[in-house]
Coordinates of C-alpha atoms and ligand atoms in Angstrom, one line a residue:
X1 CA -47.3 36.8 -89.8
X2 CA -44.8 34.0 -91.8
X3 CA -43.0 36.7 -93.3
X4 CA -42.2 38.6 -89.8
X5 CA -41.1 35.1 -88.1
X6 CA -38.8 34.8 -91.0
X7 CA -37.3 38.4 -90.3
X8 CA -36.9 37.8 -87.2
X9 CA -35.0 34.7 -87.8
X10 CA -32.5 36.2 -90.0
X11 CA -32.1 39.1 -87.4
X12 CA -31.2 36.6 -85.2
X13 CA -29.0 34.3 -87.4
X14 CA -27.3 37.5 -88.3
X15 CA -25.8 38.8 -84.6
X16 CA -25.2 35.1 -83.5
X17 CA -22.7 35.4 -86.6
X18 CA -21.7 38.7 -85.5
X19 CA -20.9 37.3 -81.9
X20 CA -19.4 34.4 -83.1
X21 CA -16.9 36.6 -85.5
X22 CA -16.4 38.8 -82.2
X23 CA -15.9 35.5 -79.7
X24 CA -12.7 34.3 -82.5
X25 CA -11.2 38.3 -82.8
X26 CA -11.3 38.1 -78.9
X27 CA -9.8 35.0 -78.2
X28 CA -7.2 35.6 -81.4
X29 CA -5.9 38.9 -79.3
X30 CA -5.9 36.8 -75.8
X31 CA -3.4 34.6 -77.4
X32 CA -1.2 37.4 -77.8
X33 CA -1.6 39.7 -75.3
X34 CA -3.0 37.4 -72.1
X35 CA -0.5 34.8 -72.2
X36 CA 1.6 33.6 -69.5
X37 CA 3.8 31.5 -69.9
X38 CA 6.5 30.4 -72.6
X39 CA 9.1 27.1 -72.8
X40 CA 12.8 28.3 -71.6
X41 CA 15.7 26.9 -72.2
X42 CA 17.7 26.5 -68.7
X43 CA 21.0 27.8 -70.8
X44 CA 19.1 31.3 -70.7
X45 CA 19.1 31.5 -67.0
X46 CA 22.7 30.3 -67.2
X47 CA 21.6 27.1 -65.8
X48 CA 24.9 24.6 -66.8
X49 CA 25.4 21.6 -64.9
X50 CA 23.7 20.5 -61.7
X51 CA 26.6 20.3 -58.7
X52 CA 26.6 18.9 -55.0
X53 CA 27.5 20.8 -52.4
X54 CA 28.4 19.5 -48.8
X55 CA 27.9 21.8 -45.9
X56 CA 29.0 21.2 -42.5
X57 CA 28.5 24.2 -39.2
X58 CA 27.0 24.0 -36.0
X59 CA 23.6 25.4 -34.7
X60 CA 22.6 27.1 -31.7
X61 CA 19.5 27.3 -29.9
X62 CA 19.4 29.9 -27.1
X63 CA 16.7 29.6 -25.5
X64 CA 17.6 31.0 -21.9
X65 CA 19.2 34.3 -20.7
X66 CA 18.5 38.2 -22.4
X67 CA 20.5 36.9 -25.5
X68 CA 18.4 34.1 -26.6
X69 CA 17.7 33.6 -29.9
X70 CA 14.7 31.8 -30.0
X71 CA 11.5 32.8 -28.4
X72 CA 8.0 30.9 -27.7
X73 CA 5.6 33.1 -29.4
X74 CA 2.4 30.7 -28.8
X75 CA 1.1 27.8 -27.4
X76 CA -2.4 25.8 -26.9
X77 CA -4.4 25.6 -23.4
X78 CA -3.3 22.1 -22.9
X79 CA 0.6 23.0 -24.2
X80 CA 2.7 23.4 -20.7
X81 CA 0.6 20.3 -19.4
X82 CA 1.5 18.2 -22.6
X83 CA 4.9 15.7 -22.2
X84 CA 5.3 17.0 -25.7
X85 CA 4.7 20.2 -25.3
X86 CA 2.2 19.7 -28.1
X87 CA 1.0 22.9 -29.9
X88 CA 4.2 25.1 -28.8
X89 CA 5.4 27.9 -31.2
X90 CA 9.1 28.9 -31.8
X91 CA 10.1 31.7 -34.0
X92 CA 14.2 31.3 -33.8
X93 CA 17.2 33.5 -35.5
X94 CA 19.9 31.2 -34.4
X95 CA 23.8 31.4 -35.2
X96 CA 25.6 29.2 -37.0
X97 CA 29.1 28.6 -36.8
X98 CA 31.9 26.5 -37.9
X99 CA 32.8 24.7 -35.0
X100 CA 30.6 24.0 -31.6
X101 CA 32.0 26.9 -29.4
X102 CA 29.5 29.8 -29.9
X103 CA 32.4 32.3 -30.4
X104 CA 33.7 30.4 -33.6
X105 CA 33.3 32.2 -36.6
X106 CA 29.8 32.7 -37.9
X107 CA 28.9 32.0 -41.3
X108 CA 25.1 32.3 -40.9
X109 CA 21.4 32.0 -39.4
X110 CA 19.2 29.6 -38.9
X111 CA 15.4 31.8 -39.5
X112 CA 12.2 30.2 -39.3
X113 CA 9.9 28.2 -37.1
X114 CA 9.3 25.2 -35.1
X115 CA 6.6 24.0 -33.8
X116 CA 5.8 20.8 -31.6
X117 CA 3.6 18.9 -33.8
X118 CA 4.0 14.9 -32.5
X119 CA 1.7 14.0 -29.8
X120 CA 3.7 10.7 -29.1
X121 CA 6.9 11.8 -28.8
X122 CA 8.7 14.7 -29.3
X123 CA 8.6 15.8 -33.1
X124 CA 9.4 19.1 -34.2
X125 CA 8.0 20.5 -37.3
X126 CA 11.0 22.6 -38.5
X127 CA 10.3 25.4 -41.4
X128 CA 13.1 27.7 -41.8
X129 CA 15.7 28.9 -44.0
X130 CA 19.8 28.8 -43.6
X131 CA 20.9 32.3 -44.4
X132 CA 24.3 32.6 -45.7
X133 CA 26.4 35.3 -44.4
X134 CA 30.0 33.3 -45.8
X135 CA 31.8 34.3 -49.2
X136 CA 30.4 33.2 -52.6
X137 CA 27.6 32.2 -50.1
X138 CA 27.0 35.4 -48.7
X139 CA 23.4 36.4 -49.3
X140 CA 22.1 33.0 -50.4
X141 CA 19.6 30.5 -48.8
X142 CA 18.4 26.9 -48.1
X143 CA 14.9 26.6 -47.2
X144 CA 14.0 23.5 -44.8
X145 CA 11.3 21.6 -44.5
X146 CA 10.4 18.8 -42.3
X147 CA 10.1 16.2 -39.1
X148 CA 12.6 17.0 -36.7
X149 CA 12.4 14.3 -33.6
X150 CA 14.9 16.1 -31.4
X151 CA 15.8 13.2 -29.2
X152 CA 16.9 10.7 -32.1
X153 CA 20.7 10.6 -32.5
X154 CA 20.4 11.4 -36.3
X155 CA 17.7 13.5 -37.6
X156 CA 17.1 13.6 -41.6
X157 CA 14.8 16.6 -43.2
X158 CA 14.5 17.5 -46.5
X159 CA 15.4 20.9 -48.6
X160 CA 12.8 22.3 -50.4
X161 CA 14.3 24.6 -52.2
X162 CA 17.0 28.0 -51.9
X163 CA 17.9 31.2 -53.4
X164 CA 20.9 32.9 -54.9
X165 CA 23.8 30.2 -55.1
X166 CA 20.9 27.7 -54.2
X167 CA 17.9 28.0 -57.1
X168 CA 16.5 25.3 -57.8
X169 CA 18.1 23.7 -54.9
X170 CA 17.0 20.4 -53.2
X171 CA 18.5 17.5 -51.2
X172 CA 18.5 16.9 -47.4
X173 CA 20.1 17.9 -43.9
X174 CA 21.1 15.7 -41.4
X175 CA 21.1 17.0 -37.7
X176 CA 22.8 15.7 -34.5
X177 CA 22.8 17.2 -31.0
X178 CA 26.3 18.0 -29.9
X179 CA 24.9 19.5 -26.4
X180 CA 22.2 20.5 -24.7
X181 CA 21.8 21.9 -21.2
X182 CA 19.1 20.3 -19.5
X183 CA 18.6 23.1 -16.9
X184 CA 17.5 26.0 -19.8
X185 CA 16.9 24.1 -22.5
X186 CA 20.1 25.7 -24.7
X187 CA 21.0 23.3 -27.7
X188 CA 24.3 23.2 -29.8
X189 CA 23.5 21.2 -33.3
X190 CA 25.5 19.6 -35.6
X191 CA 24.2 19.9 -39.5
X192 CA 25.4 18.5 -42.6
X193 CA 23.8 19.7 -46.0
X194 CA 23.8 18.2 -48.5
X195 CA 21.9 20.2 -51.6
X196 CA 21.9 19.7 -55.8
X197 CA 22.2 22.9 -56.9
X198 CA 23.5 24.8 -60.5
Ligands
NAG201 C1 3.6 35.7 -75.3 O1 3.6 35.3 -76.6 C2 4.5 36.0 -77.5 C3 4.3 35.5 -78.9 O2 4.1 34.1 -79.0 C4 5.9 35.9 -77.0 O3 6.8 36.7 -77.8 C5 6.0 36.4 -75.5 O4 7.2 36.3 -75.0 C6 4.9 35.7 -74.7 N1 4.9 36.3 -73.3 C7 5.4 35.8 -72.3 C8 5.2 36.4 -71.0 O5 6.1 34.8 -72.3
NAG202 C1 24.3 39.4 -24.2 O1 24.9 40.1 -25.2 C2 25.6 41.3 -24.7 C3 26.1 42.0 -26.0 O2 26.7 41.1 -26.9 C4 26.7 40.8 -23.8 O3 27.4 42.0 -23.3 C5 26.1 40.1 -22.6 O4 27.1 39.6 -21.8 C6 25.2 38.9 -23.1 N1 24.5 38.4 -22.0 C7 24.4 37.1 -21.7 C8 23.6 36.7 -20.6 O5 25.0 36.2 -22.4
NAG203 C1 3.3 27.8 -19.9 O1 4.6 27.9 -19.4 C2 5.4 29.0 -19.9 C3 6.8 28.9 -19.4 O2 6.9 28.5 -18.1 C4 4.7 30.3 -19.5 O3 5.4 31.4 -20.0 C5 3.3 30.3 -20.0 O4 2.6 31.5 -19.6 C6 2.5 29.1 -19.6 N1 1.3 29.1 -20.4 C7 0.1 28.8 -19.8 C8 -1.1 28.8 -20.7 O5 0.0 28.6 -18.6
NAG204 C1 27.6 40.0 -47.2 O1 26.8 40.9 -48.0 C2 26.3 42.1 -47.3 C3 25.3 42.8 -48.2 O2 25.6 42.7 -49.5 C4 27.6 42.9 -47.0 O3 27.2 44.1 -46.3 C5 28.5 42.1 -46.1 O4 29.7 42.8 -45.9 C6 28.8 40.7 -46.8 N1 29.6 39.9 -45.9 C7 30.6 39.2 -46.2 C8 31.3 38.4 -45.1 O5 31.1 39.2 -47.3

């Protein structure tokens, strides 16, 4: 009776060993084959020095007529009866331009979302991206995040980030209504960007 306890201790001692050998030749061939991730230096992605760019074009909201450009795509129960219009959806693809008439030569879009977020108030939660359509910028993007109260005289919202031109892009956008026409709701803006980019 002693002498099988004793065989079947060893039997056990002897594939805990075995499983502990396997756990370390498993984990040994995760490090080299499961990893992830790795330190970079920013001179490989031909990161140099980090620049400022100003940008400065006009933004329009069409909202009226067969050619608008931004479209209500969804709204609460409570939305059209709401002096905010609380819980509207916008999906726009608006111009931009480089001076306020509409015919002035395009350099962009202005693709995204807003939504009317701000029960007190009107606030706009704006999430959309500046396509560039100009030169070296032709191609690259901003991406915009943030509170846009549409009836202050100087709106601030941050960039979050941007492609091509703009990796690792950040900084902020200040808006200011040029005109709006009360009757359908048509908005001209004027934006100034201001993003720390490579
Ligand atoms: C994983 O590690 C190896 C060796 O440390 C390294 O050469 C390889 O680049 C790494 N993989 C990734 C995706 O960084
Ligand atoms: C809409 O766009 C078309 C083509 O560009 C143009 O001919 C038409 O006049 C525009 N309509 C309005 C209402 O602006
Ligand atoms: C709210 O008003 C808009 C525009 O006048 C209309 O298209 C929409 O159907 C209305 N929504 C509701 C839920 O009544
Ligand atoms: C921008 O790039 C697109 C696609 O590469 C090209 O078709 C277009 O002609 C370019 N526009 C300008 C103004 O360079």
């Amino acid at each position: 009776m002693a002498n099988k306890n004793l065989q079947n201790t060893s039997r056990i001692i002897s594939l805990a060993t075995f499983f502990f050998f396997f756990l370390i030749l498993a984990a040994n061939a995760d490090k080299n084959s499961d990893n992830f991730s790795r330190k970079l230096s920013p001179k490989k992605l031909g990161l140099k020095r980090e620049k400022l760019s100003h940008l400065h074009f006009y933004f329009h909201d069409i909202v009226s007529g067969k050619n608008s450009t931004a479209v209500r795509v969804a709204e609460a129960q409570t939305t059209n009866t709401s002096a905010t219009l609380f819980g509207l959806i916008t999906i726009m693809d608006d111009p931009l331009t480089v001076r306020p008439e509409p015919s002035s030569k395009r350099v962009g879009s202005a693709q995204g979302m807003y939504a009317s977020a701000s029960q007190s108030g009107t606030g706009l939660l704006m999430a959309f991206n500046f396509v560039f359509t100009e030169g070296k910028y032709n191609g690259s993007t901003l991406s915009i995040l943030g509170r846009n109260p549409v009836f202050s005289p100087l709106r601030e919202m941050p960039i979050v980030g941007g492609s091509g031109i703009f990796r690792f892009a950040r900084g902020y956008v200040q808006a200011r209504t040029v005109n709006v026409d009360f009757k359908t709701g048509d908005a001209v803006v004027d934006y100034n960007v201001y993003a720390l980019h490579y």
